[in-house]
Every structure is written in structure tokens, then in C-alpha cells.
Coordinates of C-alpha atoms in Angstrom, one line a residue:
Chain G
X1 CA -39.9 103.8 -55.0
X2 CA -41.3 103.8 -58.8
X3 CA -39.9 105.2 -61.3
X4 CA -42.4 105.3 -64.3
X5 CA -41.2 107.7 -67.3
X6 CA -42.8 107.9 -70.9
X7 CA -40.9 109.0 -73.7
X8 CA -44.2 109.2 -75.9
X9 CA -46.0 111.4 -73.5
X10 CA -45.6 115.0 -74.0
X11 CA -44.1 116.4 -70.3
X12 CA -40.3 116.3 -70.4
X13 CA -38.5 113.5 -68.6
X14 CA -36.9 115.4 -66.1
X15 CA -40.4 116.2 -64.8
X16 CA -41.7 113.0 -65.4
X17 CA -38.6 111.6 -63.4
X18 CA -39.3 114.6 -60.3
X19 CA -42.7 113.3 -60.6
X20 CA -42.2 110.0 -59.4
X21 CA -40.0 111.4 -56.5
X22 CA -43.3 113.5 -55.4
X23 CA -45.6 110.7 -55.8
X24 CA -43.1 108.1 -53.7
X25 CA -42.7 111.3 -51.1
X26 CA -46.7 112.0 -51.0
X27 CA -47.0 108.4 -50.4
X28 CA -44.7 108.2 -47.6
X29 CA -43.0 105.0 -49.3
X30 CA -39.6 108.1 -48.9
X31 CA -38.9 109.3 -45.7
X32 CA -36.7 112.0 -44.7
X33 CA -33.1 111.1 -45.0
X34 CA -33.5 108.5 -47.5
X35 CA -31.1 108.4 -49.9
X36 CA -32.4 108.6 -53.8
X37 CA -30.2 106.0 -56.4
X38 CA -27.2 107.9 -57.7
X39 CA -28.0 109.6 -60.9
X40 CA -25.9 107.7 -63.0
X41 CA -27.7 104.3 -61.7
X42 CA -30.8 105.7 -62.1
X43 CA -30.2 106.9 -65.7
X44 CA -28.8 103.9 -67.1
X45 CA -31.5 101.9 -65.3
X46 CA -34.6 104.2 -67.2
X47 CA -32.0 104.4 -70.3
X48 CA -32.4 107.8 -70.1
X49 CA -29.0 110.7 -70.4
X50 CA -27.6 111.4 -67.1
X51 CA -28.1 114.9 -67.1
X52 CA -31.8 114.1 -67.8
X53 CA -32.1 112.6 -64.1
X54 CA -29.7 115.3 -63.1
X55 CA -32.2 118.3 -63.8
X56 CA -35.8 116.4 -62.4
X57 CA -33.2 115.9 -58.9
X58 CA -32.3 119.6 -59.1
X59 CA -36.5 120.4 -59.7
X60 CA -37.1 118.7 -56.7
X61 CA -33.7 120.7 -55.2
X62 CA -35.1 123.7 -55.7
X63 CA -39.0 123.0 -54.1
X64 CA -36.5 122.1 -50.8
X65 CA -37.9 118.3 -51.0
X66 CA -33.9 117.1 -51.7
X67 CA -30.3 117.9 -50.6
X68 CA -27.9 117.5 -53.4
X69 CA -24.3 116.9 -52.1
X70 CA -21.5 115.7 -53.9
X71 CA -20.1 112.6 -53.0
X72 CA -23.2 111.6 -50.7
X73 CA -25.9 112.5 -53.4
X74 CA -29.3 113.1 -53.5
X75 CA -31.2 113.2 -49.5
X76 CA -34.5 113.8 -48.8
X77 CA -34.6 117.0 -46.6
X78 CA -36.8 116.6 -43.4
X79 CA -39.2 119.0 -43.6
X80 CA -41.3 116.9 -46.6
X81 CA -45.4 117.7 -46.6
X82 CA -47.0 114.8 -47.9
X83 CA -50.5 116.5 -48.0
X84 CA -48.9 119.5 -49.8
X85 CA -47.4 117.7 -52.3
X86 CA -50.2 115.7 -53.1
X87 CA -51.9 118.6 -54.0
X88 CA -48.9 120.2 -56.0
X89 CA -48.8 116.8 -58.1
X90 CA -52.8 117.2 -58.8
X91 CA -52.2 120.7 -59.6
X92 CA -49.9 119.5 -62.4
X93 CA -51.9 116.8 -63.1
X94 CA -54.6 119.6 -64.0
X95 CA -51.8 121.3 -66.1
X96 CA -51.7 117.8 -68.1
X97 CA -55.2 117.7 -68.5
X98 CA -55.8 120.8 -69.6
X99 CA -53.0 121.2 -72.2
X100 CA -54.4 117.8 -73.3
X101 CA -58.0 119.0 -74.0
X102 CA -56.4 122.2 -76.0
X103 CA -57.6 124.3 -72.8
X104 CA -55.2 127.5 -73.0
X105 CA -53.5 128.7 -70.1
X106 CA -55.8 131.8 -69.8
X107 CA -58.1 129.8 -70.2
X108 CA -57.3 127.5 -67.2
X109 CA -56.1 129.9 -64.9
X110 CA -59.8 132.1 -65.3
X111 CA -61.5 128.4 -64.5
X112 CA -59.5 128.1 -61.5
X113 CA -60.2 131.9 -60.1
X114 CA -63.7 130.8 -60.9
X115 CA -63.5 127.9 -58.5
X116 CA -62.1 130.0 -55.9
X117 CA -64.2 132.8 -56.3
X118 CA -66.9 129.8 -56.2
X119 CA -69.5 129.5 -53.6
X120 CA -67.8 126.8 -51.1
X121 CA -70.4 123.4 -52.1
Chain Q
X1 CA -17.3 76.6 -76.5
X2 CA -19.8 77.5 -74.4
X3 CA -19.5 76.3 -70.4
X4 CA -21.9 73.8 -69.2
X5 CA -23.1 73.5 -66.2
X6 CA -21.7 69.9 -66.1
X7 CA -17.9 71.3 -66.8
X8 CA -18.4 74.4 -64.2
X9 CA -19.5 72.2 -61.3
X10 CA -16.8 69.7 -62.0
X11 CA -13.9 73.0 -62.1
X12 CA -15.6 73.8 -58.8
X13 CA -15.4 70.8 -57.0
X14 CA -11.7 70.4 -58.3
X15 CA -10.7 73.5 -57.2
X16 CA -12.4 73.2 -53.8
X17 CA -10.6 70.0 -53.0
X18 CA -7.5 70.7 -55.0
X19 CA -6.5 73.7 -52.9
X20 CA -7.1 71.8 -49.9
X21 CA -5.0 68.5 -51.4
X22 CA -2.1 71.4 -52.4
X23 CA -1.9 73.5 -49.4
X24 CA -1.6 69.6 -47.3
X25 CA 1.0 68.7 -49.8
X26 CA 3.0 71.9 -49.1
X27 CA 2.2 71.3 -44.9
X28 CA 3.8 67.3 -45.6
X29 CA 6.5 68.7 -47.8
X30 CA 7.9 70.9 -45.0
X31 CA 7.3 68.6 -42.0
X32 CA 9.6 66.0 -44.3
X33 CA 11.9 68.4 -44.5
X34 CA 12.1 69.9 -41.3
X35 CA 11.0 66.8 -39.4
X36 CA 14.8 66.0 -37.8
X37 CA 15.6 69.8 -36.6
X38 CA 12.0 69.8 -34.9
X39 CA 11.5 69.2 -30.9
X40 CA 9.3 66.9 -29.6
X41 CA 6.8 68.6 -28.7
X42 CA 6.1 71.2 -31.4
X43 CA 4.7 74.8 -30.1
X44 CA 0.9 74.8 -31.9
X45 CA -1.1 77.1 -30.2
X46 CA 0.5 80.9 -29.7
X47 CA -0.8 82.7 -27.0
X48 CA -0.7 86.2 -25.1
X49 CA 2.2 88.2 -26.6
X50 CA 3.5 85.7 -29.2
X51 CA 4.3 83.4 -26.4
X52 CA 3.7 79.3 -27.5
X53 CA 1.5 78.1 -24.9
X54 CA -0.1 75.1 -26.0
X55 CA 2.2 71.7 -27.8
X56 CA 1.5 68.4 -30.1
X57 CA 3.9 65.8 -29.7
X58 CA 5.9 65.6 -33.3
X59 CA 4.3 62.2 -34.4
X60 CA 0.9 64.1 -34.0
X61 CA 1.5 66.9 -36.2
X62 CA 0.9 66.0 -39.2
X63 CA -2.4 63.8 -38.6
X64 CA -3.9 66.2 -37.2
X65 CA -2.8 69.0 -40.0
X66 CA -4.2 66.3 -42.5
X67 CA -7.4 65.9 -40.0
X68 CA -8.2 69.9 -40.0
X69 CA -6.7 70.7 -43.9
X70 CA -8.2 67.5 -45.7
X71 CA -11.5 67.8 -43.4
X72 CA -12.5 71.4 -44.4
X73 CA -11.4 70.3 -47.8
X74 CA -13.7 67.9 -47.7
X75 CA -16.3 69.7 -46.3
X76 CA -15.9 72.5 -48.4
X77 CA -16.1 70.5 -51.6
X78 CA -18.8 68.5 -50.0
X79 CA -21.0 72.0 -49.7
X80 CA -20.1 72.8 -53.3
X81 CA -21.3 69.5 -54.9
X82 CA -24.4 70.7 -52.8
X83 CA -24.5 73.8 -53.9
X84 CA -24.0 72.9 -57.8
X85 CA -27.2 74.2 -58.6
X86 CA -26.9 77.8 -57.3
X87 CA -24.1 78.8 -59.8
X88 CA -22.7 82.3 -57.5
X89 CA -23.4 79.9 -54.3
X90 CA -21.0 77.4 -55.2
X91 CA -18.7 80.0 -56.7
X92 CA -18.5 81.5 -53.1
X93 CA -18.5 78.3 -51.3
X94 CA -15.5 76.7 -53.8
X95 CA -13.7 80.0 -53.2
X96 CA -14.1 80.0 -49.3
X97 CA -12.5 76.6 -49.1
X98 CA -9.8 77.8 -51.6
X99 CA -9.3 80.9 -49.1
X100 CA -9.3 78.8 -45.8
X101 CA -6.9 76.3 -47.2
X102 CA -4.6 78.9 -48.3
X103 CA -4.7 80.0 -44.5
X104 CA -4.5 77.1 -42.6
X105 CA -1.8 76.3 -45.1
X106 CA 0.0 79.5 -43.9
X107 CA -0.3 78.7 -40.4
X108 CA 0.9 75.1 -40.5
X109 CA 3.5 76.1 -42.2
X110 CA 4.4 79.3 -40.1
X111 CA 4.4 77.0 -37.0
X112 CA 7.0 74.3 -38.8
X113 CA 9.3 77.0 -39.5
X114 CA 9.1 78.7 -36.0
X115 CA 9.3 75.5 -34.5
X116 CA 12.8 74.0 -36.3
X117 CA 15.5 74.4 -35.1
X118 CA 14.7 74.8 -31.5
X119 CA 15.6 72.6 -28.7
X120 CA 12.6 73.5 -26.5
X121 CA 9.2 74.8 -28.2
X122 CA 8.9 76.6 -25.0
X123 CA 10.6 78.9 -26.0
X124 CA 9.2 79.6 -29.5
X125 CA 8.2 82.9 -30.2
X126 CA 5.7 84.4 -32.9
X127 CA 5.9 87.5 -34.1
X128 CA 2.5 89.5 -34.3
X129 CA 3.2 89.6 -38.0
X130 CA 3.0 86.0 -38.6
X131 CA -0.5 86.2 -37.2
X132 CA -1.3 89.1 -39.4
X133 CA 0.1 87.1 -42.6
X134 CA -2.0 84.8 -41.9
X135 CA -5.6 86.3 -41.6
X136 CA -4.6 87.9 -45.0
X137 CA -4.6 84.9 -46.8
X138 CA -7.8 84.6 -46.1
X139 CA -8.7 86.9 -48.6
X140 CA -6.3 86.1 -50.6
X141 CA -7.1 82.6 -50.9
X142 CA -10.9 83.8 -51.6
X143 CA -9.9 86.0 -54.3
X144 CA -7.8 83.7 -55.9
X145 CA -10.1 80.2 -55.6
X146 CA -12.9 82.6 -57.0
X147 CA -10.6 82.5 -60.0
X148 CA -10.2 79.5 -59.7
X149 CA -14.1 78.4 -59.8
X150 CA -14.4 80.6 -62.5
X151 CA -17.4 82.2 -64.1
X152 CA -20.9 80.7 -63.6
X153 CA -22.3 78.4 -66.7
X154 CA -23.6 79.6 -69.4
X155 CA -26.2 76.8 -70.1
X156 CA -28.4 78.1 -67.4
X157 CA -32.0 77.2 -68.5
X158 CA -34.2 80.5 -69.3
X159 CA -37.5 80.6 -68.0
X160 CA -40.0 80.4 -70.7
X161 CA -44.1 81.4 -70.1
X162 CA -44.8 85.1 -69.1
X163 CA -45.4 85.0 -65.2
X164 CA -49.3 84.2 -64.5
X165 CA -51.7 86.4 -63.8
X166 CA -51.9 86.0 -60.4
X167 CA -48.4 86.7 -59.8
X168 CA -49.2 90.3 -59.7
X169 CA -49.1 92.9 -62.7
X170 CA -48.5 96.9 -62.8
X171 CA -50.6 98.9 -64.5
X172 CA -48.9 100.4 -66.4
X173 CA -48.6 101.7 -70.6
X174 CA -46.8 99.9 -72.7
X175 CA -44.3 102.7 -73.5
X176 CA -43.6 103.6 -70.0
X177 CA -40.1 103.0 -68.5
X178 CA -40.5 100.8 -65.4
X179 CA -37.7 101.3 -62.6
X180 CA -38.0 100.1 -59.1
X181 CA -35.8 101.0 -56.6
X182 CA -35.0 100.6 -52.5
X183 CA -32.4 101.2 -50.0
X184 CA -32.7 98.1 -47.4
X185 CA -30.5 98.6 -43.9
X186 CA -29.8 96.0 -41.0
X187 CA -29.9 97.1 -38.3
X188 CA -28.4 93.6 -36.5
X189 CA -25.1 94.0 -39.0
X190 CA -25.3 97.4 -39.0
X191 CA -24.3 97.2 -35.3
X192 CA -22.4 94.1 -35.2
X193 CA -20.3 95.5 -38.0
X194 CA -19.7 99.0 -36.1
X195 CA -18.9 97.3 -32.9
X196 CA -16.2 95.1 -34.4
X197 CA -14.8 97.9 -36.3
X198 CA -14.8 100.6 -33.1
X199 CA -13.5 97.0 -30.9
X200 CA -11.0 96.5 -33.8
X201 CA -9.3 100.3 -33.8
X202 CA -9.0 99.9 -29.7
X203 CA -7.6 96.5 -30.1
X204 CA -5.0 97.6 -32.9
X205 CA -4.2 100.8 -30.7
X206 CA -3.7 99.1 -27.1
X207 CA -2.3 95.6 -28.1
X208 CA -0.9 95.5 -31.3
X209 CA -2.2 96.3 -35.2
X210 CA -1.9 92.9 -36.2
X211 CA -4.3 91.6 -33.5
X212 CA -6.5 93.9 -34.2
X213 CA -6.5 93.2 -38.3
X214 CA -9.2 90.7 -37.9
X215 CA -11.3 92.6 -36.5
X216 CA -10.6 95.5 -38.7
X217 CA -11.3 93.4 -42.0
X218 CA -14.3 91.8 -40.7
X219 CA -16.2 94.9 -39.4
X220 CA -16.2 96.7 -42.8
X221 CA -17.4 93.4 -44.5
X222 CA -20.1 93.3 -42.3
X223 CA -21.0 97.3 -43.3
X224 CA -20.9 96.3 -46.6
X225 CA -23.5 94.2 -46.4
X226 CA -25.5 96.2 -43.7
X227 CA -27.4 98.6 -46.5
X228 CA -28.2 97.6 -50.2
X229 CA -29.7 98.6 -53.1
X230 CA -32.1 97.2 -54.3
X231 CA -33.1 97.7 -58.5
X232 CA -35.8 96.7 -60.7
X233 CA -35.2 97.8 -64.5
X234 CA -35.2 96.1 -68.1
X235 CA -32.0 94.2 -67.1
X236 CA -33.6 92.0 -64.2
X237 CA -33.1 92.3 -60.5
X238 CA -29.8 94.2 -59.2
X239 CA -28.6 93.9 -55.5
X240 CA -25.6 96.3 -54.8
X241 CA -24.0 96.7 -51.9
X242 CA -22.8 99.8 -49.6
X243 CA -21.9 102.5 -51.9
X244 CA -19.9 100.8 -54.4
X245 CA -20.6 99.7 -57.6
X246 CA -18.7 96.3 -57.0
X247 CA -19.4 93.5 -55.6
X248 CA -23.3 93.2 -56.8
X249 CA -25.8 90.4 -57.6
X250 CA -28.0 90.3 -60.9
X251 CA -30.5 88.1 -61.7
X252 CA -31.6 89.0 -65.6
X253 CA -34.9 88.9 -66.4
X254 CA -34.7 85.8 -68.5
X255 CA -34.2 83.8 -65.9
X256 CA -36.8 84.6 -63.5
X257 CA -39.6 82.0 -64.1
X258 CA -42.5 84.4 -61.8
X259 CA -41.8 87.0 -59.3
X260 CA -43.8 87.1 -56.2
X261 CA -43.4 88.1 -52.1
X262 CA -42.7 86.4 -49.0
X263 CA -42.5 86.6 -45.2
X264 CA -38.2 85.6 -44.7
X265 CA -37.2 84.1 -41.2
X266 CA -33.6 85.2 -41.3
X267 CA -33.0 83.0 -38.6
X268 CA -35.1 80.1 -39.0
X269 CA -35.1 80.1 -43.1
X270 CA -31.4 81.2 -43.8
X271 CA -29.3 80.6 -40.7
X272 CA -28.5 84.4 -40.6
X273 CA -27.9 87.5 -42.3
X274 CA -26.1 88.7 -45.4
X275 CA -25.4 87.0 -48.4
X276 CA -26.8 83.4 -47.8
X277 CA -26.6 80.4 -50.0
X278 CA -28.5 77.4 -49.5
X279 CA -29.0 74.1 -52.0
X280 CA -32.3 75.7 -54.1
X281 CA -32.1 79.0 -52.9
X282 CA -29.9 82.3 -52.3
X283 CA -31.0 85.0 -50.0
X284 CA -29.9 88.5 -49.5
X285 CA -31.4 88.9 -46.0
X286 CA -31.3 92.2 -43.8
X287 CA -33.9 91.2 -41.5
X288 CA -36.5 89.4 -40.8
X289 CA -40.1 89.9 -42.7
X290 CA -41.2 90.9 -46.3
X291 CA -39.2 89.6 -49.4
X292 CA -39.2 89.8 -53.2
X293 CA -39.3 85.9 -54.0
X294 CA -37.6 85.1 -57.2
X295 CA -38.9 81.8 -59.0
X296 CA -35.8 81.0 -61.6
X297 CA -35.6 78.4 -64.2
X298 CA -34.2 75.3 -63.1
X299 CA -36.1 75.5 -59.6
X300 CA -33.8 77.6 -57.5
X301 CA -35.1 80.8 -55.7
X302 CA -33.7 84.5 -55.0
X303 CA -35.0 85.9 -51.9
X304 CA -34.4 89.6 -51.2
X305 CA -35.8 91.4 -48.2
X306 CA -37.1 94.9 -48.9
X307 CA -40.0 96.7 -47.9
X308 CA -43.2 97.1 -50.3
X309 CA -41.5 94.2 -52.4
X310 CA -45.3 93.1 -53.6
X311 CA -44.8 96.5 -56.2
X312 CA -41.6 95.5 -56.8
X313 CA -43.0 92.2 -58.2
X314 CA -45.3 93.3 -60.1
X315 CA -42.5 95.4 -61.6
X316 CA -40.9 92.4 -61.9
X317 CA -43.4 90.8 -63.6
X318 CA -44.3 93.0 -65.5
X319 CA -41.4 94.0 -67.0
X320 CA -40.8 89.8 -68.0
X321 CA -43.5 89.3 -69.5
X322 CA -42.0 92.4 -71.8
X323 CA -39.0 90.9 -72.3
X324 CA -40.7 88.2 -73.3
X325 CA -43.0 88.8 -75.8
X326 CA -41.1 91.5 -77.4
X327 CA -38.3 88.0 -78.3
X328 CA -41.9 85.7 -79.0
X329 CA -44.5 88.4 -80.9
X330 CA -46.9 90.3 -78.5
X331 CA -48.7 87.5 -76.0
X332 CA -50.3 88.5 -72.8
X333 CA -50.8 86.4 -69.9
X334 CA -55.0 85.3 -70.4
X335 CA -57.2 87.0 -67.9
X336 CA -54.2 89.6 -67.4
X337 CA -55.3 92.0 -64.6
X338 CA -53.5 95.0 -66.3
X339 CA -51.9 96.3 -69.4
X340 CA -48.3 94.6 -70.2

């Protein structure tokens, strides 16, 4: 799996680190049961601080898609969605856009009631 | 001073042949001394229980010691000549021959001692522990002839161009962190490793522990190797194995010439699984099938099988042709087929 974190880009690394994990699960490169690189390795591999990699793994803890144990480390669970997290990673990459373009939250949230509210094309 | 790769392979090759040539010398030294209070037919071959069941007339002892000792010795040293331009190859195959010398030294000289004396080898008897004593020196002997071969030269030639174009790049910003990484099993040691282990336990449990030693060193070993992980970063290419940090294989970056993949007969290609060492290449193979080819400088290869190893390459490539004009000014590979 790839990890690909900016440290120009604006999102925090942690997300940018869970990110990757989502993308390699939505792929199905990661299957259930594989075991993610120990968070030390993986920090010292992206030079980033361990806690860093720490929180993204607990991010992707708490939307179910890891087990965190001590001593055997981070698992994928088995009940992984690919298609769902596709779309949760384009729903954040929407986030991304918008802050990008200035777009206010409001702002984003009334264009995506729109689209729903939307006649179906 | 800084090692060359001249002074490392001759250290090598002395220490390959120079355990074997000592651990003969000790086997000579004790038959001399010990050769008057020893029966005619010396007790060679131990069988059920500790019981001697097989003999070698006295005057044939020691020929054949010299045969088996100085032969693998030869051999050994003969592979590590071979082997001179894989640096962690000949390490392993130097230390090997250290490790089997220090064990078949053991055993000749177990089987002079707990032949003198008697008046009829028949009735020699080995204890279990002797046995035991002796498969540990196997390690032993490994650990300490990979002393002995010492660390790999430092004169190893860097690789120079950015890896072409059509070696494969990743897309990717410039100020992105690039990090590949994969967990590769084996099934085939998986399972050979398990069975010798679960084999091992019933053999130490129904016969004796020290007949069951072997089999209880070798099956973890086998484990060990039976799932790695595989990592991509800034430093080069990392190969760790099981869970530990320690033992591990690194390639840096500034050695690998082009990255690339490859279809891997583990059989056919490598003679096996595991941690294989041939003449111009070294191969950690898990199975048969796709591989992250590593081109180094000097014209050896590094052969990994993992799955997806064509992103890993790019990664690789990617990330070398970084590390390399970040030391030479910013260059890109002409015709480049993404950003560096």
C-alpha cells in the first residue's frame, strides 16, 4: 500500500496518513486481516512523529475499518466496504475542494442539499 | 581507512577456509593424542538411543575427517570467491562454512573422546547431550564466522543516472512523502516451518529434548522467513522479517541503478525459498510470480517477491531519481512521464 503525505498541503497528516489507508482499502490492494506497518516503522519511514501516525490509525479505529491491539498492532477489521469508502474519500475530497476555492461550509453543505433536493438527471 | 572490496573478499575467503583448516587442526591434534588409547574400530555413526552402530577402522579416521572438514571448507570458500560480488551473500556463505566447521569439529571431536579409552567401540555410548552440543554450534559457528567476515565494503560503486523513463514513474508532487509498504507470506515455508516445529515438540516430548532440538531451531527459522515486510521510503528498499526488527535487508537508494518488476521462478531461478544468494543476484523469494527487480551498481540484482511490486517501482524510482538530483541540482529524466 501507498503512503503519500504532504507537509505543504493544508489537511493534517494524520488525515492525510488515514487517507491513504482508505484509498489502499477502497482499492482492495488491503484485505481484511492484513496487518498495517507498526506505527513506529511507518513514522520513521514518512519522517513524520509517531503519535502523528498514531492518531490517522486511531481515525480509521474509530470508522471500524482497523483493530488496534497492543502487541499485534493495527488489523484491518472484516467487515470493510470498498464502495462506501470510495465514496467517503470523495466526500472529503469535496471538503478539499471546497475549502480550496474559499467555498464556506454553509455554503457547501446548502450546494449539497441542493443536489439532493435535485431532480435525479 | 576505508574497506575495499578487494580487502573484504580476501577476510572472507580466509575466514571461510581458515575455520575449516582450524577446526581439522583441533580434529588431528586430538586423534594424535588420543590415537594409542583408541580401538580399532572407532564407533562413528550413533544410532537409536545413543547406541554406536556404525565403525571406521582407526587408520581411516582421520582421512576421512580431513575428506568431510577440508572438503566443505573448500567448498564453502570456493562459494564465497563466487559470491564476492554480492557483499551480504558472501557474508552468509563465509559464515555458514565458519558454522559447519565449528560443528563437524565438535562432532569429530566428541566421537575421539567417546571413543578413547575403550576396548570395544561396541560398547560406546553417546549421551543425547552430545548430540544437542553439537547442532548448537551450528549457530554458533554462524554467528561467530559472521564476525569473522565482517562488515560488507564500503567501496561499493553508487549508481549514477536517474533511472529512465521507461522504468516507471509515480505521479506524484514534489513535496509529497513517498512510502510503500507490503506484508508478503509463504505459504510453502509457512507450512514446512509449522510442521517441523509441531514434529519438533512431539519428538522432544516422546524421545528425548535433544533429538528434538533440530527440529525445534529449524522450524522457527523457517517462520521467520515465511512473512516479510516489505518498505519503500527515502532510505531505499527494507526487507524485515517476522515481527522483529532484526535480522533485515536494506538496499539504499544510492545503489539501485533502475527499479523495475519481474515474474520469479522460485524453483527454477533460485533453487528455493527464503533468503537466496546467487553469483549476480540475491533474492528474497516467498513464492513464485511477481517481483520488485532491483538493478544495483556493479551489475548485481535484488529480487523481492511482493504483490503490485510495478507501484512499488515506480516508488522506487521515483524516489532515486530524488535522491539524486537533490546531491546533482534538479535534473529530470528527458521525456519523464510524471513529475519527480
Amino acid at each position: 500500500m501507498l503512503f503519500r503525505v504532504d507537509p505543504s498541503a493544508p489537511r493534517p497528516l494524520a488525515d492525510q496518513i488515514a487517507a491513504s489507508v482508505r484509498r489502499a482499502l477502497a482499492d482492495g490492494e488491503v484485505q481484511a486481516g492484513e496487518r498495517l506497518p507498526s506505527a513506529r516503522e511507518l513514522a520513521a519511514s514518512l519522517t513524520v512523529n509517531v503519535h502523528t501516525v498514531l492518531r490517522g490509525y486511531q481515525q480509521l479505529r474509530d470508522e471500524g475499518l482497523i483493530e488496534l491491539r497492543r502487541g499485534r498492532g493495527a488489523v484491518v477489521t472484516a467487515d470493510v466496504d470498498p464502495a462506501r469508502l470510495r465514496l467517503g474519500e470523495r466526500v472529503a475530497e469535496l471538503v478539499d475542494q471546497a475549502r480550496a476555492l474559499g467555498v464556506r461550509d454553509d455554503e457547501l453543505v446548502g450546494l449539497v442539499r441542493a443536489a439532493l433536493a435535485g431532480p435525479a438527471i | 581507512m576505508t574497506r575495499t572490496s578487494r580487502a573484504v573478499t580476501r577476510r572472507r575467503t580466509i575466514s571461510a577456509a581458515g575455520s575449516a583448516l582450524a577446526g581439522f587442526a583441533v580434529t588431528a591434534a586430538l586423534f594424535a593424542l588420543w590415537h594409542g588409547r583408541l580401538p580399532d574400530d572407532v564407533a562413528t555413526h550413533v544410532g537409536d538411543g545413543g547406541h554406536a552402530d556404525g565403525y571406521t577402522s582407526r587408520g581411516d579416521f582421520l582421512p576421512i575427517a580431513a575428506a568431510l572438514q577440508l572438503g566443505l571448507g573448500a567448498l564453502f570458500t570456493g562459494l564465497t570467491w563466487l559470491n564476492r560480488a554480492n557483499p551480504t551473500g558472501a557474508r552468509l556463505i563465509a559464515a555458514s562454512g565458519t558454522g559447519l566447521a565449528a560443528c563437524l569439529t565438535y562432532v569429530d571431536a566428541m566421537l575421539l573422546y567417546v571413543n578413547r579409552g575403550v576396548a570395544d567401540a561396541h560398547a560406546v555410548d553417546v549421551s543425547p547431550w552430545h548430540i544437542a552440543a553439537a547442532v548448537t554450534f551450528l549457530p554458533a559457528g554462524f554467528a561467530l564466522g559472521w564476525e569473522l567476515a565482517g562488515p560488507p565494503p564500503e567501496d561499493l560503486p553508487g549508481a549514477g543516472e536517474v533511472p529512465p523513463a521507461e522504468a516507471g514513474y509515480l505521479r506524484a508532487r514534489k513535496s509529497e512523502v513517498l512510502v510503500w509498504t507490503r506484508r508478503v507470506t509463504s505459504p510453502v515455508l509457512a507450512a514446512t516451518g509449522g510442521v517441523l516445529l509441531a514434529v519438533g515438540v512431539v519428538v522432544a516430548l516422546l524421545v528425548g529434548a535433544a533429538e528434538g532440538l533440530a527440529l525445534l531451531l529449524t522450524g522457527p527459522l523457517l517462520l521467520l522467513f515465511a512473512a516479510v515486510r516489505v518498505t519503500v521510503d527515502a532510505e531505499g528498499v527494507q526487507v524485515r522479517y517476522g515481527a522483529l526488527p532484526r535480522p533485515r535487508t536494506r538496499v539504499p537508494l544510492a545503489r539501485i541503478e533502475r527499479a523495475g518488476t519481474c515474474d520469479v521462478r522460485a524453483f527454477k531461478e533460485f533453487g528455493g525459498w527464503g533468503y537466496r544468494v546467487k553469483a549476480k543476484a540475491t533474492g528474497v523469494v516467498l513464492r513464485s510470480g511477481e517481483a520488485l527487480e532491483l538493478s544495483l551498481a556493479g551489475g548485481t540484482r535484488f529480487v523481492v517477491t511482493v504483490p503490485d511490486a510495478r507501484t512499488a517501482a515506480s516508488v522506487v524510482n521515483t524516489l532515486a531519481a530524488r535522491s539524486r538530483s537533490a546531491a546533482a541540482g534538479p535534473s529530470r529524466p528527458a521525456g519523464g512521464t510524471g513529475a519527480v
